[in-house]
Amino acid sequence: MDEFALINRFFTSLGRHSHGSQADTVIQGIGDDCAVLSVPSGQSLVVSIDTLVEGTHFVVGTDPAQLAWRLMGASVSDLAAMGAEPAWVTLALTLPAADESWLKPFSAALGEGLAYYGINLVGGDTTRGPLSLSAQVHGFVPHGAALLRSGARAGDLVCVSGTLGDSRGGLECILNADIAANDYLLDRFYRPTARVSLGQHMRRYATAAADISDGLLADLQHILTASCVGATVNPDLLPISTQLAAHFDNETAKRWALSGGEDFELCLTIAPECWQVLCEKAPSLAAQLTAIGVVDAEPGLRLQTAEGTVSAAAVGFNHFANETRNS
């Protein structure tokens, strides 16, 4: 099976999965050198790309259906952090071989993910090489309404969605044969849920936002740096799932909630008066929100402990952290 037969068989049929009027934005999708797309009036286009590499983001032999869901969740999460509505995705696959037994479940799960998020596959590329998957996502947000990292202000509350540390717990179940598997934690690793609806809702309330991909401390630090502020976080307020708490000790769960990464929840800063409104709306929100700290005027990231406030290193995943610079 050559490249073009592969595309026609497994991906061309996945080109229409938009919700409502989004399908009308695709003038020409898969099949030409470029997709021809239309941005609705009054909307800004937001774009992001994510890559999963075998051996770095997932272990050798991972179920291809799980990879499709993980790729979709990770990439669409960036749109959620901007408060955007998903619209289109392009897909680049580097494959060791055109293996139908791998492509069939991957394609089927990808189609399910596209339908779930209401996003159109409009093009991409395939090539031979070590297994790697890249998804470039595009979304719409009303002009001037995108959630940015640069709007946090002193006095805002630091809030997070969902629960934290679950994905790292799922990874530990995969890597450590001595730890019993937990379906919930494994799902949180393989099938993260991008908080799209919550992100759109928070355009009215949040002053800044980022998705938690590299770890809470690292991604919060991105917000603080962009906003020229600091923050103090109370680890005792971190939302930790009952499954993670039951599977691992408290200190490990807290450490993973702070820096485990790849939960793909949202980290938001919210003015106190808006937080009160959100607390009243809590039952109607797409995901739970938890206030875990406060934004400070003094730059830096701190943890509130029983012994007092201590400086916190923004520990998180960094692909090139251990490389030696030559310049």
mmCIF file of C-alpha atoms in Angstrom, residues 166 169-170 172-173 176 178-186 240-250 252-253 256:
data_model
loop_
_atom_site.group_PDB
_atom_site.id
_atom_site.type_symbol
_atom_site.label_atom_id
_atom_site.label_comp_id
_atom_site.label_asym_id
_atom_site.label_seq_id
_atom_site.Cartn_x
_atom_site.Cartn_y
_atom_site.Cartn_z
ATOM 1 C CA ASP A 166 -3.735 11.474 37.453
ATOM 2 C CA GLY A 169 -0.163 8.120 38.073
ATOM 3 C CA GLY A 170 -1.341 6.374 34.916
ATOM 4 C CA GLU A 172 3.555 4.965 36.653
ATOM 5 C CA CYS A 173 1.081 2.107 36.252
ATOM 6 C CA ASN A 176 6.157 -0.036 36.977
ATOM 7 C CA ASP A 178 4.862 -3.769 40.649
ATOM 8 C CA ILE A 179 1.982 -1.279 40.649
ATOM 9 C CA ALA A 180 -1.488 -2.600 39.932
ATOM 10 C CA ALA A 181 -3.137 -1.077 36.873
ATOM 11 C CA ASN A 182 -5.963 1.380 37.474
ATOM 12 C CA ASP A 183 -8.377 1.942 34.590
ATOM 13 C CA TYR A 184 -9.225 5.492 35.641
ATOM 14 C CA LEU A 185 -5.587 6.585 35.869
ATOM 15 C CA LEU A 186 -4.718 4.849 32.608
ATOM 16 C CA ILE A 240 -6.459 15.083 43.878
ATOM 17 C CA SER A 241 -8.727 12.283 42.701
ATOM 18 C CA THR A 242 -9.795 9.503 45.043
ATOM 19 C CA GLN A 243 -8.229 6.992 42.623
ATOM 20 C CA LEU A 244 -4.804 8.656 42.744
ATOM 21 C CA ALA A 245 -5.011 9.043 46.526
ATOM 22 C CA ALA A 246 -5.911 5.382 46.942
ATOM 23 C CA HIS A 247 -3.138 4.153 44.643
ATOM 24 C CA PHE A 248 -0.214 6.289 45.868
ATOM 25 C CA ASP A 249 0.888 7.974 49.076
ATOM 26 C CA ASN A 250 -0.128 11.561 49.806
ATOM 27 C CA THR A 252 3.712 11.401 45.886
ATOM 28 C CA ALA A 253 0.224 12.443 44.784
ATOM 29 C CA TRP A 256 2.681 14.708 40.762
#
